[in-house]
PDB file of C-alpha atoms in Angstrom:
ATOM      1  CA  MET A   1      -6.435  14.256  -5.687  1.00 89.00           C
ATOM      2  CA  HIS A   2      -7.863  11.010  -4.770  1.00 92.00           C
ATOM      3  CA  THR A   3      -8.996  10.099  -1.428  1.00 92.00           C
ATOM      4  CA  ILE A   4      -9.709   6.517  -0.283  1.00 93.00           C
ATOM      5  CA  GLU A   5     -11.053   4.953   2.573  1.00 91.00           C
ATOM      6  CA  GLN A   6     -11.092   1.283   3.966  1.00 91.00           C
ATOM      7  CA  GLY A   7     -11.193  -1.081   1.068  1.00 93.00           C
ATOM      8  CA  ASP A   8     -11.218   1.612  -1.582  1.00 95.00           C
ATOM      9  CA  HIS A   9      -9.066   1.875  -4.473  1.00 96.00           C
ATOM     10  CA  VAL A  10      -8.006   4.317  -7.445  1.00 96.00           C
ATOM     11  CA  ILE A  11      -6.103   3.897 -10.640  1.00 96.00           C
ATOM     12  CA  ALA A  12      -3.766   6.973 -10.284  1.00 94.00           C
ATOM     13  CA  ASP A  13      -1.298   8.321 -12.813  1.00 92.00           C
ATOM     14  CA  VAL A  14       2.294   9.949 -12.249  1.00 90.00           C
ATOM     15  CA  GLY A  15       1.836  13.369 -10.592  1.00 89.00           C
ATOM     16  CA  ASP A  16      -1.447  12.654  -8.807  1.00 91.00           C
ATOM     17  CA  GLN A  17      -1.646  12.977  -5.055  1.00 89.00           C
ATOM     18  CA  VAL A  18      -3.471  10.145  -2.751  1.00 91.00           C
ATOM     19  CA  LEU A  19      -4.683  10.572   0.512  1.00 87.00           C
ATOM     20  CA  CYS A  20      -5.414   7.297   2.507  1.00 87.00           C
ATOM     21  CA  LEU A  21      -7.996   7.780   5.425  1.00 85.00           C
ATOM     22  CA  GLY A  22      -8.377   5.777   8.466  1.00 78.00           C
ATOM     23  CA  THR A  23      -4.960   3.775   8.230  1.00 74.00           C
ATOM     24  CA  THR A  24      -4.791   2.823  12.176  1.00 75.00           C
ATOM     25  CA  SER A  25      -4.354  -0.848  11.219  1.00 79.00           C
ATOM     26  CA  CYS A  26      -4.551  -0.643   7.414  1.00 86.00           C
ATOM     27  CA  ALA A  27      -2.116   0.367   5.079  1.00 89.00           C
ATOM     28  CA  LEU A  28      -1.739   2.301   1.699  1.00 92.00           C
ATOM     29  CA  VAL A  29      -0.596  -0.045  -1.063  1.00 95.00           C
ATOM     30  CA  MET A  30       0.784   1.083  -4.604  1.00 94.00           C
ATOM     31  CA  ALA A  31       1.815  -1.099  -7.236  1.00 95.00           C
ATOM     32  CA  PHE A  32       3.685   0.915  -9.994  1.00 94.00           C
ATOM     33  CA  ALA A  33       3.510  -0.181 -13.686  1.00 93.00           C
ATOM     34  CA  GLY A  34       5.770   0.931 -16.413  1.00 90.00           C
ATOM     35  CA  ASN A  35       3.112   2.520 -18.357  1.00 93.00           C
ATOM     36  CA  GLY A  36       3.042   5.504 -15.517  1.00 91.00           C
ATOM     37  CA  ARG A  37      -0.155   4.109 -14.108  1.00 93.00           C
ATOM     38  CA  ILE A  38      -0.368   3.200 -10.127  1.00 94.00           C
ATOM     39  CA  ALA A  39      -2.925   1.129  -8.457  1.00 96.00           C
ATOM     40  CA  CYS A  40      -3.749   2.233  -5.139  1.00 95.00           C
ATOM     41  CA  TYR A  41      -5.516   0.165  -2.591  1.00 96.00           C
ATOM     42  CA  HIS A  42      -6.611   0.911   1.317  1.00 95.00           C
ATOM     43  CA  TRP A  43      -5.586  -2.646   2.334  1.00 93.00           C
ATOM     44  CA  PRO A  44      -7.945  -3.383   5.158  1.00 91.00           C
ATOM     45  CA  PHE A  45      -6.308  -4.552   8.513  1.00 87.00           C
ATOM     46  CA  MET A  46      -3.403  -5.474   6.796  1.00 88.00           C
ATOM     47  CA  SER A  47      -5.216  -9.057   6.755  1.00 86.00           C
ATOM     48  CA  ASP A  48      -3.801 -11.647   4.240  1.00 88.00           C
ATOM     49  CA  THR A  49      -7.335 -12.650   3.236  1.00 88.00           C
ATOM     50  CA  GLY A  50      -8.297 -14.086  -0.141  1.00 90.00           C
ATOM     51  CA  ASP A  51     -10.816 -11.050  -0.883  1.00 94.00           C
ATOM     52  CA  CYS A  52      -7.892  -8.614  -0.059  1.00 94.00           C
ATOM     53  CA  ARG A  53      -5.478 -10.366  -2.069  1.00 93.00           C
ATOM     54  CA  GLU A  54      -8.197 -11.103  -5.001  1.00 95.00           C
ATOM     55  CA  THR A  55      -9.191  -7.283  -4.839  1.00 96.00           C
ATOM     56  CA  PHE A  56      -5.510  -6.056  -5.282  1.00 96.00           C
ATOM     57  CA  ARG A  57      -4.884  -8.651  -8.103  1.00 95.00           C
ATOM     58  CA  TRP A  58      -7.808  -7.540 -10.073  1.00 97.00           C
ATOM     59  CA  LEU A  59      -6.591  -3.783  -9.443  1.00 96.00           C
ATOM     60  CA  VAL A  60      -3.363  -4.616 -10.858  1.00 95.00           C
ATOM     61  CA  ASP A  61      -4.750  -6.343 -14.027  1.00 96.00           C
ATOM     62  CA  GLN A  62      -6.385  -3.230 -14.662  1.00 96.00           C
ATOM     63  CA  LEU A  63      -2.940  -1.439 -15.082  1.00 95.00           C
ATOM     64  CA  ASP A  64      -2.460  -3.061 -18.746  1.00 92.00           C
ATOM     65  CA  SER A  65       1.216  -3.043 -18.052  1.00 94.00           C
ATOM     66  CA  PRO A  66       3.753  -4.988 -15.878  1.00 94.00           C
ATOM     67  CA  VAL A  67       4.345  -4.046 -12.152  1.00 95.00           C
ATOM     68  CA  THR A  68       7.921  -2.682 -11.707  1.00 94.00           C
ATOM     69  CA  HIS A  69       7.740  -2.142  -7.968  1.00 93.00           C
ATOM     70  CA  ILE A  70       5.170  -2.150  -5.124  1.00 95.00           C
ATOM     71  CA  GLU A  71       5.057   0.161  -2.066  1.00 93.00           C
ATOM     72  CA  VAL A  72       3.193  -0.444   1.213  1.00 93.00           C
ATOM     73  CA  ILE A  73       2.780   2.332   3.864  1.00 89.00           C
ATOM     74  CA  SER A  74       1.283   1.552   7.400  1.00 86.00           C
ATOM     75  CA  ASN A  75       1.389   2.978  10.640  1.00 82.00           C
ATOM     76  CA  ASP A  76       3.146   0.808  13.547  1.00 81.00           C
ATOM     77  CA  PHE A  77       1.170  -1.563  15.413  1.00 79.00           C
ATOM     78  CA  PRO A  78       0.025  -1.786  19.094  1.00 77.00           C
ATOM     79  CA  ASP A  79       1.934  -5.180  19.378  1.00 82.00           C
ATOM     80  CA  ALA A  80       4.135  -7.569  18.021  1.00 84.00           C
ATOM     81  CA  HIS A  81       1.683  -9.901  16.918  1.00 85.00           C
ATOM     82  CA  ARG A  82      -0.049  -7.438  14.357  1.00 82.00           C
ATOM     83  CA  ALA A  83       3.281  -6.168  13.423  1.00 84.00           C
ATOM     84  CA  GLN A  84       4.247  -9.738  12.404  1.00 87.00           C
ATOM     85  CA  ASP A  85       0.856 -10.002  10.594  1.00 87.00           C
ATOM     86  CA  CYS A  86       1.672  -7.177   8.711  1.00 88.00           C
ATOM     87  CA  LYS A  87       4.871  -8.180   7.624  1.00 89.00           C
ATOM     88  CA  ALA A  88       3.353 -11.651   6.512  1.00 92.00           C
ATOM     89  CA  THR A  89       1.274  -9.864   4.191  1.00 94.00           C
ATOM     90  CA  VAL A  90       3.614  -7.634   2.676  1.00 94.00           C
ATOM     91  CA  THR A  91       5.802 -10.697   2.186  1.00 95.00           C
ATOM     92  CA  ASN A  92       3.198 -12.722   0.553  1.00 94.00           C
ATOM     93  CA  LEU A  93       2.308  -9.827  -1.572  1.00 94.00           C
ATOM     94  CA  ALA A  94       6.222  -9.665  -2.523  1.00 95.00           C
ATOM     95  CA  ALA A  95       6.106 -13.349  -3.503  1.00 95.00           C
ATOM     96  CA  ALA A  96       2.983 -12.980  -5.411  1.00 93.00           C
ATOM     97  CA  ASN A  97       4.258 -10.487  -7.668  1.00 93.00           C
ATOM     98  CA  PRO A  98       8.053 -11.805  -8.231  1.00 92.00           C
ATOM     99  CA  GLY A  99       8.755  -9.474 -10.985  1.00 92.00           C
ATOM    100  CA  ALA A 100       8.185  -6.582  -8.957  1.00 95.00           C
ATOM    101  CA  ILE A 101      10.671  -4.823  -6.305  1.00 94.00           C
ATOM    102  CA  THR A 102       8.252  -4.476  -2.954  1.00 95.00           C
ATOM    103  CA  THR A 103       9.234  -2.007  -0.130  1.00 92.00           C
ATOM    104  CA  TYR A 104       7.527  -1.818   3.062  1.00 91.00           C
ATOM    105  CA  TYR A 105       7.698   1.589   5.216  1.00 87.00           C
ATOM    106  CA  VAL A 106       6.218   2.095   8.461  1.00 85.00           C
ATOM    107  CA  HIS A 107       5.512   5.354  10.556  1.00 79.00           C
ATOM    108  CA  PRO A 108       7.582   4.475  13.612  1.00 75.00           C
ATOM    109  CA  GLY A 109       5.810   4.563  16.905  1.00 68.00           C
ATOM    110  CA  GLN A 110       2.495   5.940  15.403  1.00 64.00           C
ATOM    111  CA  ILE A 111      -0.413   3.626  16.177  1.00 57.00           C
ATOM    112  CA  GLN A 112      -2.888   6.185  14.883  1.00 61.00           C
ATOM    113  CA  GLY A 113      -3.267   9.404  13.266  1.00 60.00           C
ATOM    114  CA  ILE A 114      -0.937   9.430  10.265  1.00 65.00           C
ATOM    115  CA  ASP A 115      -3.339   9.076   7.008  1.00 75.00           C
ATOM    116  CA  PRO A 116      -0.836   8.417   4.196  1.00 75.00           C
ATOM    117  CA  PHE A 117      -0.748  11.548   1.849  1.00 74.00           C
ATOM    118  CA  VAL A 118       1.624  10.911  -1.113  1.00 80.00           C
ATOM    119  CA  THR A 119       2.478  12.500  -4.299  1.00 79.00           C
ATOM    120  CA  LEU A 120       3.087   9.586  -6.846  1.00 82.00           C
ATOM    121  CA  GLY A 121       6.322   9.661  -8.808  1.00 76.00           C
ATOM    122  CA  SER A 122       7.237   7.039 -11.923  1.00 73.00           C
ATOM    123  CA  HIS A 123      10.091   5.397  -9.220  1.00 72.00           C
ATOM    124  CA  GLY A 124       7.558   5.561  -6.219  1.00 71.00           C
ATOM    125  CA  ALA A 125       5.599   7.525  -3.919  1.00 72.00           C
ATOM    126  CA  GLN A 126       7.029  10.882  -3.008  1.00 63.00           C
ATOM    127  CA  SER A 127       6.305  13.536  -0.255  1.00 56.00           C
ATOM    128  CA  PHE A 128       5.419  11.500   2.562  1.00 60.00           C
ATOM    129  CA  HIS A 129       5.913  11.633   6.245  1.00 56.00           C
ATOM    130  CA  ALA A 130       9.005  10.352   8.009  1.00 52.00           C
ATOM    131  CA  VAL A 131       9.083   6.283   7.593  1.00 60.00           C
ATOM    132  CA  GLN A 132      11.284   3.686   8.345  1.00 61.00           C
ATOM    133  CA  VAL A 133      11.865   0.819   5.705  1.00 66.00           C
ATOM    134  CA  VAL A 134      11.134  -2.628   6.976  1.00 70.00           C
ATOM    135  CA  PRO A 135      13.103  -5.512   5.804  1.00 65.00           C
ATOM    136  CA  LEU A 136      11.353  -8.423   4.181  1.00 65.00           C
TER     137      LEU A 136
END
């Protein structure tokens, strides 16, 4: 099992488990490549900063295979402004990876307390808490 905290990342494989600790305003962002490798990033505060985008791009480049899809799992946000900022970050992430399908999941009503714990499958994260899909 891989455990990542704010700003941490790992390259995982299908079947691995990932625990993303401390996701109150952050998210677990996963890029799935065609070769079965998955880039997992604990995106700090879901801020659309150059540093976060560059870290994620570098991590994706380590996969050595095109990304087929991206999944983002976050907790809900305490106000509409933060929720909109996060959605904008995910929308920009999708635009920066046009060949990948991007899905954004939120734990509705949960502002803190749920740290995403996922088992990675070839077609996405499996075995995670009840979430709802947020349309981009």
